[in-house]
PDB file of C-alpha atoms in Angstrom:
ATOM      1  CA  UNK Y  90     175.084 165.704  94.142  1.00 87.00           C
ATOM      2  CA  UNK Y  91     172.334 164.331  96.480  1.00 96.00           C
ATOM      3  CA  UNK Y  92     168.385 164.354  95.970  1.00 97.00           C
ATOM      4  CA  UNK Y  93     165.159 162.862  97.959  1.00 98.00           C
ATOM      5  CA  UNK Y  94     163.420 160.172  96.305  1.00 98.00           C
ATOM      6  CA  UNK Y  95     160.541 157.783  97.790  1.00 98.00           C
ATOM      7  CA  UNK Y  96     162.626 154.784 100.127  1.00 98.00           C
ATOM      8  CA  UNK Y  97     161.864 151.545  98.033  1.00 98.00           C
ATOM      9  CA  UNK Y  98     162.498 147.884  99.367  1.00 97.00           C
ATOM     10  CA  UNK Y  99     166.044 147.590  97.524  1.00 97.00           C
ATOM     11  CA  UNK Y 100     166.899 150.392 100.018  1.00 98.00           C
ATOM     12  CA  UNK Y 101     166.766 148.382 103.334  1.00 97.00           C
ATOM     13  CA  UNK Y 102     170.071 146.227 102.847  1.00 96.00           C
ATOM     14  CA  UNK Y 103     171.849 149.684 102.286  1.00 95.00           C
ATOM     15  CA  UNK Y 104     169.973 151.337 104.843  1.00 97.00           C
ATOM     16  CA  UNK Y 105     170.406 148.546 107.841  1.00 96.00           C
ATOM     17  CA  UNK Y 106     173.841 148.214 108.480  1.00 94.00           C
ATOM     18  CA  UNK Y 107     174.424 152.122 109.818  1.00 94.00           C
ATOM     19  CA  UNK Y 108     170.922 152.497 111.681  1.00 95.00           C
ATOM     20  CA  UNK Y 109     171.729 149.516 113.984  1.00 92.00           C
ATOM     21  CA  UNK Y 110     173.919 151.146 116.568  1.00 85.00           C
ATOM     22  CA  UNK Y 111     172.691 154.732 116.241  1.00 83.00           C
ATOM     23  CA  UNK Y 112     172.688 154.982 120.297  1.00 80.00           C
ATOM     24  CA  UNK Y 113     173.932 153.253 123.207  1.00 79.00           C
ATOM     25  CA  UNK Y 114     171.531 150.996 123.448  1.00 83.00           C
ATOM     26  CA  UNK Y 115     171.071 150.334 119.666  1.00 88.00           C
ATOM     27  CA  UNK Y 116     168.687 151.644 117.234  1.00 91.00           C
ATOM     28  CA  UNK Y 117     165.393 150.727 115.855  1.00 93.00           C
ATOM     29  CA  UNK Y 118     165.016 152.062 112.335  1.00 95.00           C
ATOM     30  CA  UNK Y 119     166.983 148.672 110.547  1.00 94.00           C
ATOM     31  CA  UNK Y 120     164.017 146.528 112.250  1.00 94.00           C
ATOM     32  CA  UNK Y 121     161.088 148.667 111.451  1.00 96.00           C
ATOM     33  CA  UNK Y 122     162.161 149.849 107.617  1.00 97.00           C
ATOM     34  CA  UNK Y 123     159.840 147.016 106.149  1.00 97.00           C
ATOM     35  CA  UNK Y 124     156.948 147.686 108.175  1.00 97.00           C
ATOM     36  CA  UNK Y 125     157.284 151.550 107.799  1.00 97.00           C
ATOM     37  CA  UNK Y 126     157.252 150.770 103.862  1.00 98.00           C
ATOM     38  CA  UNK Y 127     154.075 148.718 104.171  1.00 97.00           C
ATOM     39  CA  UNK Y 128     151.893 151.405 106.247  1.00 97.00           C
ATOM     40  CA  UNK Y 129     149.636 153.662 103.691  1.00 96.00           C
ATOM     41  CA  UNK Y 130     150.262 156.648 106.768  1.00 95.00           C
ATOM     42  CA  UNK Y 131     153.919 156.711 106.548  1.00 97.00           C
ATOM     43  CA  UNK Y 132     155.705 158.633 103.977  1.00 98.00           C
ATOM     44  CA  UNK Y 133     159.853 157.053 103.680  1.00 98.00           C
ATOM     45  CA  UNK Y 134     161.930 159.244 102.577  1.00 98.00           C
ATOM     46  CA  UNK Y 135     165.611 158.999 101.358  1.00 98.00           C
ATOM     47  CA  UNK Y 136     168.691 160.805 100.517  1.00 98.00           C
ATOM     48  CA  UNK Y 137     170.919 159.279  97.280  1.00 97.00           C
ATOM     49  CA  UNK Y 138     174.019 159.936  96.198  1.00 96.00           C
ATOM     50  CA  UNK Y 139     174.452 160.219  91.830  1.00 96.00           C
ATOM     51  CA  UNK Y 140     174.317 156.803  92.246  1.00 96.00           C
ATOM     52  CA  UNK Y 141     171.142 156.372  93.681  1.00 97.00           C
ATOM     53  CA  UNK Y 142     172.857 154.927  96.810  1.00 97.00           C
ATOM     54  CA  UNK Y 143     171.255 155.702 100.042  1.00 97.00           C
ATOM     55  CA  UNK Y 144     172.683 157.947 102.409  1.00 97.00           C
ATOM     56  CA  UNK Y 145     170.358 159.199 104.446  1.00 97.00           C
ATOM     57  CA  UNK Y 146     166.824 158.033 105.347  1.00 98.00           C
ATOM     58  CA  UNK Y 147     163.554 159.726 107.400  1.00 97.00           C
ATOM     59  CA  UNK Y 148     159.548 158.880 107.997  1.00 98.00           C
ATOM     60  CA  UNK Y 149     157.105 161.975 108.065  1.00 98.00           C
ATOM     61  CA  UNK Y 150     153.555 161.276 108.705  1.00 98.00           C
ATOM     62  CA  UNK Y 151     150.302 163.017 109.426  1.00 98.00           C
ATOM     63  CA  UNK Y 152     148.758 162.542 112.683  1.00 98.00           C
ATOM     64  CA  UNK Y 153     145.331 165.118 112.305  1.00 97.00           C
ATOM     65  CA  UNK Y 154     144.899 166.765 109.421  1.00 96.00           C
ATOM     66  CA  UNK Y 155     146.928 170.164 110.553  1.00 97.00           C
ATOM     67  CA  UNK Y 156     149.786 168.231 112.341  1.00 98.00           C
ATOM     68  CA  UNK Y 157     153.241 166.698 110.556  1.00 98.00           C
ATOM     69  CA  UNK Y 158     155.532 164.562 112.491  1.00 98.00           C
ATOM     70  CA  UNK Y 159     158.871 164.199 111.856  1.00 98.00           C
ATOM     71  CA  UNK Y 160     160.557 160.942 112.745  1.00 97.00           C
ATOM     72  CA  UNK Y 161     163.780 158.463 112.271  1.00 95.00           C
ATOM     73  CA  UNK Y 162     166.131 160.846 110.625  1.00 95.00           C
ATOM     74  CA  UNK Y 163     169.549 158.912 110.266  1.00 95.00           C
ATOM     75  CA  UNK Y 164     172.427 159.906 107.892  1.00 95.00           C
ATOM     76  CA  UNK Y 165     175.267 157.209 107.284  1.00 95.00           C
ATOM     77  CA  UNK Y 166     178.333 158.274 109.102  1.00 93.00           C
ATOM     78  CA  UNK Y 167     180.157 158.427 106.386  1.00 93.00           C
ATOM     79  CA  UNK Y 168     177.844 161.446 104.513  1.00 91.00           C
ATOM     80  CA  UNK Y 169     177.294 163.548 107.549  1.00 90.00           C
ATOM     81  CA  UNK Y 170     178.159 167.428 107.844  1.00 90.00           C
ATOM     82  CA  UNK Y 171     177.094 167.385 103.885  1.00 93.00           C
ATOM     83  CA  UNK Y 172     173.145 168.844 104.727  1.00 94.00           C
ATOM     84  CA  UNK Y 173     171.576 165.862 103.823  1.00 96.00           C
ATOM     85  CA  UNK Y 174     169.915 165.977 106.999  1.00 94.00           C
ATOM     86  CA  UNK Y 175     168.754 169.357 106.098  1.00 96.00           C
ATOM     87  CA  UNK Y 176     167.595 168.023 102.781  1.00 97.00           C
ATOM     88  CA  UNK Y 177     165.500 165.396 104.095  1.00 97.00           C
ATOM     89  CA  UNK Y 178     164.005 167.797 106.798  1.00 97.00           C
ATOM     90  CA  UNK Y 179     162.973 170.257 103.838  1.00 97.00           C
ATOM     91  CA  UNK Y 180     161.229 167.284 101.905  1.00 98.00           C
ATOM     92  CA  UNK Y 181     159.765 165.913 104.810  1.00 98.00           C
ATOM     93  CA  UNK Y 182     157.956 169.917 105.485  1.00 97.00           C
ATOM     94  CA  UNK Y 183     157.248 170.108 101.754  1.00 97.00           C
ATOM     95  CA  UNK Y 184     155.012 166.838 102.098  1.00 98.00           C
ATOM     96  CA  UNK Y 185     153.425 167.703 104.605  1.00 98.00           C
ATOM     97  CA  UNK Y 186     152.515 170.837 103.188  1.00 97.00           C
ATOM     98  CA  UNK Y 187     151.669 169.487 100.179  1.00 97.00           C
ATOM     99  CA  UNK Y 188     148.855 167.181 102.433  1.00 96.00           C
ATOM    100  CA  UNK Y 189     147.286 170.156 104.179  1.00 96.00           C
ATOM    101  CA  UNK Y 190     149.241 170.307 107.280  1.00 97.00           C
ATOM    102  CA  UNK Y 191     150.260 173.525 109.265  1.00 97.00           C
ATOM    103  CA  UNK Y 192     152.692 172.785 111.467  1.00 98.00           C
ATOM    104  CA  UNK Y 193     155.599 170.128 111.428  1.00 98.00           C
ATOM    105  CA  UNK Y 194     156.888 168.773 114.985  1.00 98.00           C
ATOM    106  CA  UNK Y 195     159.860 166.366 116.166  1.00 98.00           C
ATOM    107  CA  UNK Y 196     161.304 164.968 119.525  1.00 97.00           C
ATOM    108  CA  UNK Y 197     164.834 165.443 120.860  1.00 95.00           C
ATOM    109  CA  UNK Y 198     166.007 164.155 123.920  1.00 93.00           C
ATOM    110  CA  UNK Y 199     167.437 166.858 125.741  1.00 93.00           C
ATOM    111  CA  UNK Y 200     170.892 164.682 126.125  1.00 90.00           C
ATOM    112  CA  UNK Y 201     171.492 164.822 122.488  1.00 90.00           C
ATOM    113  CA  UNK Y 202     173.066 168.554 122.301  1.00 91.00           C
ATOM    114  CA  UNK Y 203     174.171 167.982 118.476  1.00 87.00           C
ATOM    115  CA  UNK Y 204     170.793 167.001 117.022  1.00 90.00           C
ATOM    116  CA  UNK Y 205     169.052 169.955 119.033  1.00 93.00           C
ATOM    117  CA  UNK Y 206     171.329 172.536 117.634  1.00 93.00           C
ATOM    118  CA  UNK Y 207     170.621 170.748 114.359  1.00 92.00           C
ATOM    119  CA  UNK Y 208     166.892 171.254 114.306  1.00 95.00           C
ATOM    120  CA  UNK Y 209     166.706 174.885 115.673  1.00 95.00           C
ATOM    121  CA  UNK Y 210     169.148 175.793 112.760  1.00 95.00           C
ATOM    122  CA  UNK Y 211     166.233 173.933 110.615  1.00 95.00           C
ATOM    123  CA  UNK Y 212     163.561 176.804 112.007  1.00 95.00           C
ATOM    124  CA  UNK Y 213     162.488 174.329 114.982  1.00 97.00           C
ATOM    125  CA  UNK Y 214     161.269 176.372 117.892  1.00 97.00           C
ATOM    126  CA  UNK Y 215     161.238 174.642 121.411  1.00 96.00           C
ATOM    127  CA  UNK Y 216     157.195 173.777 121.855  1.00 94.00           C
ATOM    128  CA  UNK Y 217     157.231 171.638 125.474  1.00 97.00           C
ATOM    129  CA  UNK Y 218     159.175 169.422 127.050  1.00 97.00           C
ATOM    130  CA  UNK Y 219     158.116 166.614 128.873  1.00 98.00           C
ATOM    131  CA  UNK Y 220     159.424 164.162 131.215  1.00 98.00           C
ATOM    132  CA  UNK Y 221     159.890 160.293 130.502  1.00 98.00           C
ATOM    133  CA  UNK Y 222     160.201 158.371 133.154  1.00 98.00           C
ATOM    134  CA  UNK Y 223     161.123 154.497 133.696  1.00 96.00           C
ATOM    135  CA  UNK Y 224     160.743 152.663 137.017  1.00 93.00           C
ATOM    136  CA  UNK Y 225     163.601 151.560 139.081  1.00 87.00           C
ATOM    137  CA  UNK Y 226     164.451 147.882 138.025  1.00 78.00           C
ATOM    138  CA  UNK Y 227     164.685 146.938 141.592  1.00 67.00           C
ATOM    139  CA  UNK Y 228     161.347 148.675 143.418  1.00 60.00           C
ATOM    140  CA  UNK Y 229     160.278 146.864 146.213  1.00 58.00           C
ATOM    141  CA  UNK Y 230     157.936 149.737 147.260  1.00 62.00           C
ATOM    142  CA  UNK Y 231     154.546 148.777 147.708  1.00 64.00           C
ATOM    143  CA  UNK Y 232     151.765 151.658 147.057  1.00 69.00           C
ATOM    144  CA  UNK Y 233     150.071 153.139 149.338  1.00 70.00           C
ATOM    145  CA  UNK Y 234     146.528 151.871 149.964  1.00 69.00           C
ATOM    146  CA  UNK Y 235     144.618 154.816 149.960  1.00 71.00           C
ATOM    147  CA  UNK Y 236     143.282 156.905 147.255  1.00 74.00           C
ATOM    148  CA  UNK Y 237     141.951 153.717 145.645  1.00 85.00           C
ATOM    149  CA  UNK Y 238     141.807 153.984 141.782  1.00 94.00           C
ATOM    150  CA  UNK Y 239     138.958 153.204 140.093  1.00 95.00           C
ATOM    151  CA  UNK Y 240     138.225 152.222 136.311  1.00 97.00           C
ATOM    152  CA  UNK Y 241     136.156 155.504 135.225  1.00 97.00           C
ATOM    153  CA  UNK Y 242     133.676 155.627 133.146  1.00 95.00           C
ATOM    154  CA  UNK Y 243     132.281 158.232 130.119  1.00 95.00           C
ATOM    155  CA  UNK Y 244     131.080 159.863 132.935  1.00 97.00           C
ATOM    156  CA  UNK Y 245     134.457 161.106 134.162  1.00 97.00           C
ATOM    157  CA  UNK Y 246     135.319 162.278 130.279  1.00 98.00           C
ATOM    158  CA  UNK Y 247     133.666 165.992 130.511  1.00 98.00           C
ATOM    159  CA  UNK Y 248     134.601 167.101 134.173  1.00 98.00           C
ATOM    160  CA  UNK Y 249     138.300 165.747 133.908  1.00 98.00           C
ATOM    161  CA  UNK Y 250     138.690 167.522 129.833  1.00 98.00           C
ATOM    162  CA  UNK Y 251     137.956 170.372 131.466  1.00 98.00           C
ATOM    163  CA  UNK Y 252     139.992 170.340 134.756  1.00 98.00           C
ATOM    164  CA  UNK Y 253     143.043 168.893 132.859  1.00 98.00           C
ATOM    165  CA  UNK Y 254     142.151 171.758 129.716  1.00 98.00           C
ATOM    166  CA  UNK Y 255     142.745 174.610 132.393  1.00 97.00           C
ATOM    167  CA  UNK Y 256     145.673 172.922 134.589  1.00 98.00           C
ATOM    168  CA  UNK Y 257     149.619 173.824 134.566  1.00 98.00           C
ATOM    169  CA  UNK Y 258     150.306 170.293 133.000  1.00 98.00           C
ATOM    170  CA  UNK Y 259     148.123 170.820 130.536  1.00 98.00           C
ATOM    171  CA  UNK Y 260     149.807 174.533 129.522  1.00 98.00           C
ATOM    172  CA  UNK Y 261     153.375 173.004 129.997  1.00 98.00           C
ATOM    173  CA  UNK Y 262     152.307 170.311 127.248  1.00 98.00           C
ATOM    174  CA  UNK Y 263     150.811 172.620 124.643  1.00 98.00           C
ATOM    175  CA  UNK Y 264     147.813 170.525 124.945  1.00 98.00           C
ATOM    176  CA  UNK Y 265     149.999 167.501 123.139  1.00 98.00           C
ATOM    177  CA  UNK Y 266     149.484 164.166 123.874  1.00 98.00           C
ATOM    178  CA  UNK Y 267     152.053 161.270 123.179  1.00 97.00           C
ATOM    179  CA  UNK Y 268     151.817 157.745 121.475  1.00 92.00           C
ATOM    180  CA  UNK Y 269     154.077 155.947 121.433  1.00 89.00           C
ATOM    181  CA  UNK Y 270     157.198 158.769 120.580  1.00 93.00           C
ATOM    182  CA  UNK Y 271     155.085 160.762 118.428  1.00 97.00           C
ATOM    183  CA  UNK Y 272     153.051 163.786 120.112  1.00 98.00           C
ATOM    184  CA  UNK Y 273     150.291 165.823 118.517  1.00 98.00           C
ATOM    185  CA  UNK Y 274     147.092 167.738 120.203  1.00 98.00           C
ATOM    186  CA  UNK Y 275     144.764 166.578 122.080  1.00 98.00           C
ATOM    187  CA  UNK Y 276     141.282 165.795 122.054  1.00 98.00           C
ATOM    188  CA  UNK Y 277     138.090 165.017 123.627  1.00 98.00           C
ATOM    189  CA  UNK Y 278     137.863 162.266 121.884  1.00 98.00           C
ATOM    190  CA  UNK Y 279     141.052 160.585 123.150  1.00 98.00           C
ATOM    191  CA  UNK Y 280     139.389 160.781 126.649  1.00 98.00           C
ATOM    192  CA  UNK Y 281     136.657 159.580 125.666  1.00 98.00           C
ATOM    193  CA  UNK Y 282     138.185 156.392 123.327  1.00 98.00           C
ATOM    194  CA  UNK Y 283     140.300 155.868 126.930  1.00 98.00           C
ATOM    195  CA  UNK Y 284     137.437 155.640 128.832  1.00 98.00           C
ATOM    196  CA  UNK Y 285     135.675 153.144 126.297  1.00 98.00           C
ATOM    197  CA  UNK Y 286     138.690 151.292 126.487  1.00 98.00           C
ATOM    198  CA  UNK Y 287     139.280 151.164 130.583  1.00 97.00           C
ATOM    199  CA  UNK Y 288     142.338 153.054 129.940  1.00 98.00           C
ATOM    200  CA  UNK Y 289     140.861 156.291 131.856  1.00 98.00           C
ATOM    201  CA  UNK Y 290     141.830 156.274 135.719  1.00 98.00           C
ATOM    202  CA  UNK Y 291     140.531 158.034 138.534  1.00 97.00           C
ATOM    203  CA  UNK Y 292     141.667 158.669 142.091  1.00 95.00           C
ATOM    204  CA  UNK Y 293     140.963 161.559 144.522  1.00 94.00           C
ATOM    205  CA  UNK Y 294     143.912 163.090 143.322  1.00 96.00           C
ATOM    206  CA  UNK Y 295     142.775 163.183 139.889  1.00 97.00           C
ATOM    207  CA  UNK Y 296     142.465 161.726 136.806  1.00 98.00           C
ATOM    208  CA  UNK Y 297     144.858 159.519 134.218  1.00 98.00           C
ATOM    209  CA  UNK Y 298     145.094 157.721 130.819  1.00 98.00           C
ATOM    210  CA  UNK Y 299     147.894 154.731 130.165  1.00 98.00           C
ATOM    211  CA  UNK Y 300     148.507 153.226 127.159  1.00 97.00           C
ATOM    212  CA  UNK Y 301     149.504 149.168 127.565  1.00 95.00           C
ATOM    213  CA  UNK Y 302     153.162 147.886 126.824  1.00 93.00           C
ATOM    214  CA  UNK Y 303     154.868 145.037 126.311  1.00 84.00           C
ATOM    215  CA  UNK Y 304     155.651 142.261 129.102  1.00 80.00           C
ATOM    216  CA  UNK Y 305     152.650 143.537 131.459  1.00 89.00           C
ATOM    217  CA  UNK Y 306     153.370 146.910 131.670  1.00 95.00           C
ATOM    218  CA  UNK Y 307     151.760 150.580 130.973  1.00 97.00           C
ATOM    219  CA  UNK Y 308     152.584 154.169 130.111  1.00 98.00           C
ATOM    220  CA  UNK Y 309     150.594 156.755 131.833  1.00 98.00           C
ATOM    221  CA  UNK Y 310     150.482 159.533 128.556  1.00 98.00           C
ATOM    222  CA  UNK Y 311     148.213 161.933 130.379  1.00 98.00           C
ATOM    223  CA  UNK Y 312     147.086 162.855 133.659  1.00 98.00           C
ATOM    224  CA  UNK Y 313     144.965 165.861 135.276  1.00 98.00           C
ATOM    225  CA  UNK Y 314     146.459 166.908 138.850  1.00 98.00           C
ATOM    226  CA  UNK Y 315     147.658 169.885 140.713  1.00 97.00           C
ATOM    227  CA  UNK Y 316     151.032 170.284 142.012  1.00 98.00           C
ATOM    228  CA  UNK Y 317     149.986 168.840 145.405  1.00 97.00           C
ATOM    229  CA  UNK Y 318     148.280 166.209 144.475  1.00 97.00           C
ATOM    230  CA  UNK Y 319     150.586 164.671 142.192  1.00 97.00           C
ATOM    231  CA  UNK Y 320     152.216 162.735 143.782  1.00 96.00           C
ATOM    232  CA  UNK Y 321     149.210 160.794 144.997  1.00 95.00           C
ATOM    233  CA  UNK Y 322     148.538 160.574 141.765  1.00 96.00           C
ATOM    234  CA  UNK Y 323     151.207 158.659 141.156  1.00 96.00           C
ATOM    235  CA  UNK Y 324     150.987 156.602 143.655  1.00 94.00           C
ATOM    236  CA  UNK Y 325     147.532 155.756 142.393  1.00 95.00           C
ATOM    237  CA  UNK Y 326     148.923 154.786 139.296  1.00 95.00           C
ATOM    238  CA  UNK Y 327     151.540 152.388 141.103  1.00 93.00           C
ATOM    239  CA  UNK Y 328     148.841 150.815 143.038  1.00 93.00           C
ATOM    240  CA  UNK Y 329     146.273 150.564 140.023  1.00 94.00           C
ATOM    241  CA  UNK Y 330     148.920 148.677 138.236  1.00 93.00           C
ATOM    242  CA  UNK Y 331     149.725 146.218 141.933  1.00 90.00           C
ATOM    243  CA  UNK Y 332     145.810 145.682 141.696  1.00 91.00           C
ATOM    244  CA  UNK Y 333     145.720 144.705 138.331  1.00 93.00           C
ATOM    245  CA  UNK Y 334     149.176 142.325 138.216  1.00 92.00           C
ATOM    246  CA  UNK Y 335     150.778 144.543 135.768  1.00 93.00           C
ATOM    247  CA  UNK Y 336     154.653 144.955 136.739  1.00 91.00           C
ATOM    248  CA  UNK Y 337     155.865 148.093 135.820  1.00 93.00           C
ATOM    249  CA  UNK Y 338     154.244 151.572 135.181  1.00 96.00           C
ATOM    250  CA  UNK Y 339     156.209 154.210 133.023  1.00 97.00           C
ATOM    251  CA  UNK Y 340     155.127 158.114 132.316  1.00 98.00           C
ATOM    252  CA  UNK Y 341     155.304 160.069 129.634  1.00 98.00           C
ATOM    253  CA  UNK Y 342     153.889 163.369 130.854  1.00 98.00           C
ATOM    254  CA  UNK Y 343     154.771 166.897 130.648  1.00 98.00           C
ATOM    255  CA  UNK Y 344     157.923 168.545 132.677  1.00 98.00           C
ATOM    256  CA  UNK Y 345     156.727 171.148 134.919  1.00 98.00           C
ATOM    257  CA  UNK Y 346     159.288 171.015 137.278  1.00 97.00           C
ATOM    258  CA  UNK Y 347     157.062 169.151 140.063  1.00 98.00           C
ATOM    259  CA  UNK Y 348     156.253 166.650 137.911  1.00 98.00           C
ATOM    260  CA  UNK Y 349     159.894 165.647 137.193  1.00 98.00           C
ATOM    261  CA  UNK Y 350     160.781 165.933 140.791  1.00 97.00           C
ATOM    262  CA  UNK Y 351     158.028 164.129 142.073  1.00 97.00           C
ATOM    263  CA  UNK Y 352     158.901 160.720 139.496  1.00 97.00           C
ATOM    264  CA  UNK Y 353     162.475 161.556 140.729  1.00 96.00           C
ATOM    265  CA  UNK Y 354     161.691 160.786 144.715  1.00 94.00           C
ATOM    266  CA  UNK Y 355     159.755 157.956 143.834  1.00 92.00           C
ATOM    267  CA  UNK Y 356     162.801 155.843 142.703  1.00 93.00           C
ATOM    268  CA  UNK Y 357     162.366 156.362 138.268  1.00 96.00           C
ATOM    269  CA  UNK Y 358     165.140 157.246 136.106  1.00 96.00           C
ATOM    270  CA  UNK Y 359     163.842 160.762 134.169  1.00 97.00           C
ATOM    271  CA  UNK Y 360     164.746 161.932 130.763  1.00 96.00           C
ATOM    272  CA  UNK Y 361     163.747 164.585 129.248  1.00 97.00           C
ATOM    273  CA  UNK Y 362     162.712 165.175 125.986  1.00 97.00           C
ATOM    274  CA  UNK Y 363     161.621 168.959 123.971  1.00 98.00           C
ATOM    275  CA  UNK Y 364     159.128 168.454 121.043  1.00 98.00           C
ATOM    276  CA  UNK Y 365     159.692 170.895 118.928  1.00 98.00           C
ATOM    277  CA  UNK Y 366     157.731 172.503 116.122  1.00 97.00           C
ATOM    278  CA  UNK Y 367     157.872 174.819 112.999  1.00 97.00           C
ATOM    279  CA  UNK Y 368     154.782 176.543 111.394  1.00 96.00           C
ATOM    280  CA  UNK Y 369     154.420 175.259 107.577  1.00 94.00           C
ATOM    281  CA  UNK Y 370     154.106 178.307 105.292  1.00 82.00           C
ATOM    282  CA  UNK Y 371     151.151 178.065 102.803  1.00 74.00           C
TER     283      UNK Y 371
END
């Protein structure tokens, strides 16, 4: 009755219309579909009825040559509770299988009970979960001045790989590291990129990497601290970003229960998200 077929550009008028109000706040698959079709790393996937009609739509990519992830699944509401979801999950593990890959990995927020019960009947496992945090819209807390953050330089790469390979956040992440809302594992090489790129910040209490935003703002994606200093750590990051006239800072960084809290106290709103994974059979 259904089958998985390559998403083609006659798709998108189908496709728009139900992935426009997924969530509360909207949706963003309708405005990316073109795009997605156009990248050479993105593999679209879609369900069709005997009709060819779509019903059902998904994006699996590689990000390293061992590492699958699993994005944008959306079923129209009229075709749910039918397994296309399943369908497009098993097509989505087949290709990247078919690439090389070993293991396949997704993001749930932690809110969305339904699509986490979904994906652990799929073979998902629970891998990490992490902690995304956005800063209060009306902060007027100014950061404390000391513990000064610095730019740091290649330098830096070596002795803060190697405190952050050995630390709690680094265990509680699986040694994952996010873009955007796609995680896979670390590297080296990331640190050093950040550091190239003035992206890698130090402090006395450590050590951490932002990515840049829209409208002046950054996501810190990784940092290398102990419980205690933490939350200096933070505040390093909120004063970095007061030195440099960028207006607000948000974190993507594994939950380890401190981490959380400590985002908590300072005034952001925390969600939390599990990335999940499944080992692909050879």
């Amino acid at each position: 009755m259904f089958s998985v077929r390559d998403a083609q550009a006659r798709d998108i008028p189908l496709i728009s219309p139900w992935t426009r109000d997924t969530f509360s706040w909207g949706d963003y698959v309708a405005d990316s579909l073109t795009r997605w079709l156009e990248d050479p790393h993105l593999k679209v996937l879609v369900v069709v009825d005997t009709d060819d009609v779509a019903k059902g739509v998904s994006v699996v990519q590689l990000l390293s040559p061992r590492e699958g992830w699993l994005s944008a699944a959306r079923v129209h509401p009229d075709a749910r509770r039918l397994g296309l979801g399943t369908l497009l999950n098993a097509a989505s593990v087949e290709w990247v299988r078919e690439q090389g890959g070993e293991v396949a990995r997704l993001a749930v927020e932690d809110s969305n009970p339904a699509a986490t019960n979904q994906v652990v009947k799929l073979g998902y496992r629970p891998g990490s979960a992490w902690v995304y945090a956005e800063p209060p819209e009306d902060s007027t807390r100014m950061p404390d001045e000391s513990d000064k953050p610095t730019v740091a330089g290649r330098s830096d790469v070596d002795p803060a790989w190697m405190y952050w390979s050995t630390s709690e956040i680094a265990d509680a992440g699986r040694m994952l590291l996010p873009s955007v809302w796609k995680w896979r594992r670390a590297t080296v090489a990331d640190l050093d990129l950040a550091a190239r790129e003035r992206r890698l910040v130090a402090s006395a209490a450590g050590w951490l990497v932002f990515e840049p935003r829209e409208s002046d703002s950054i996501e810190v994606v990784w940092v290398a601290a102990g419980q205690n200093d933490f939350p200096r750590l933070v505040n390093a990051a909120l004063r970095y970003s007061a030195d440099n006239g960028i207006k607000d800072v948000y974190f993507k960084i594994p939950e380890t229960g401190w981490t959380g809290e400590a985002l908590r106290r300072e005034g952001f709103e925390v969600t939390t998200i599990t990335v999940y994974s499944k080992p692909i059979v050879k």
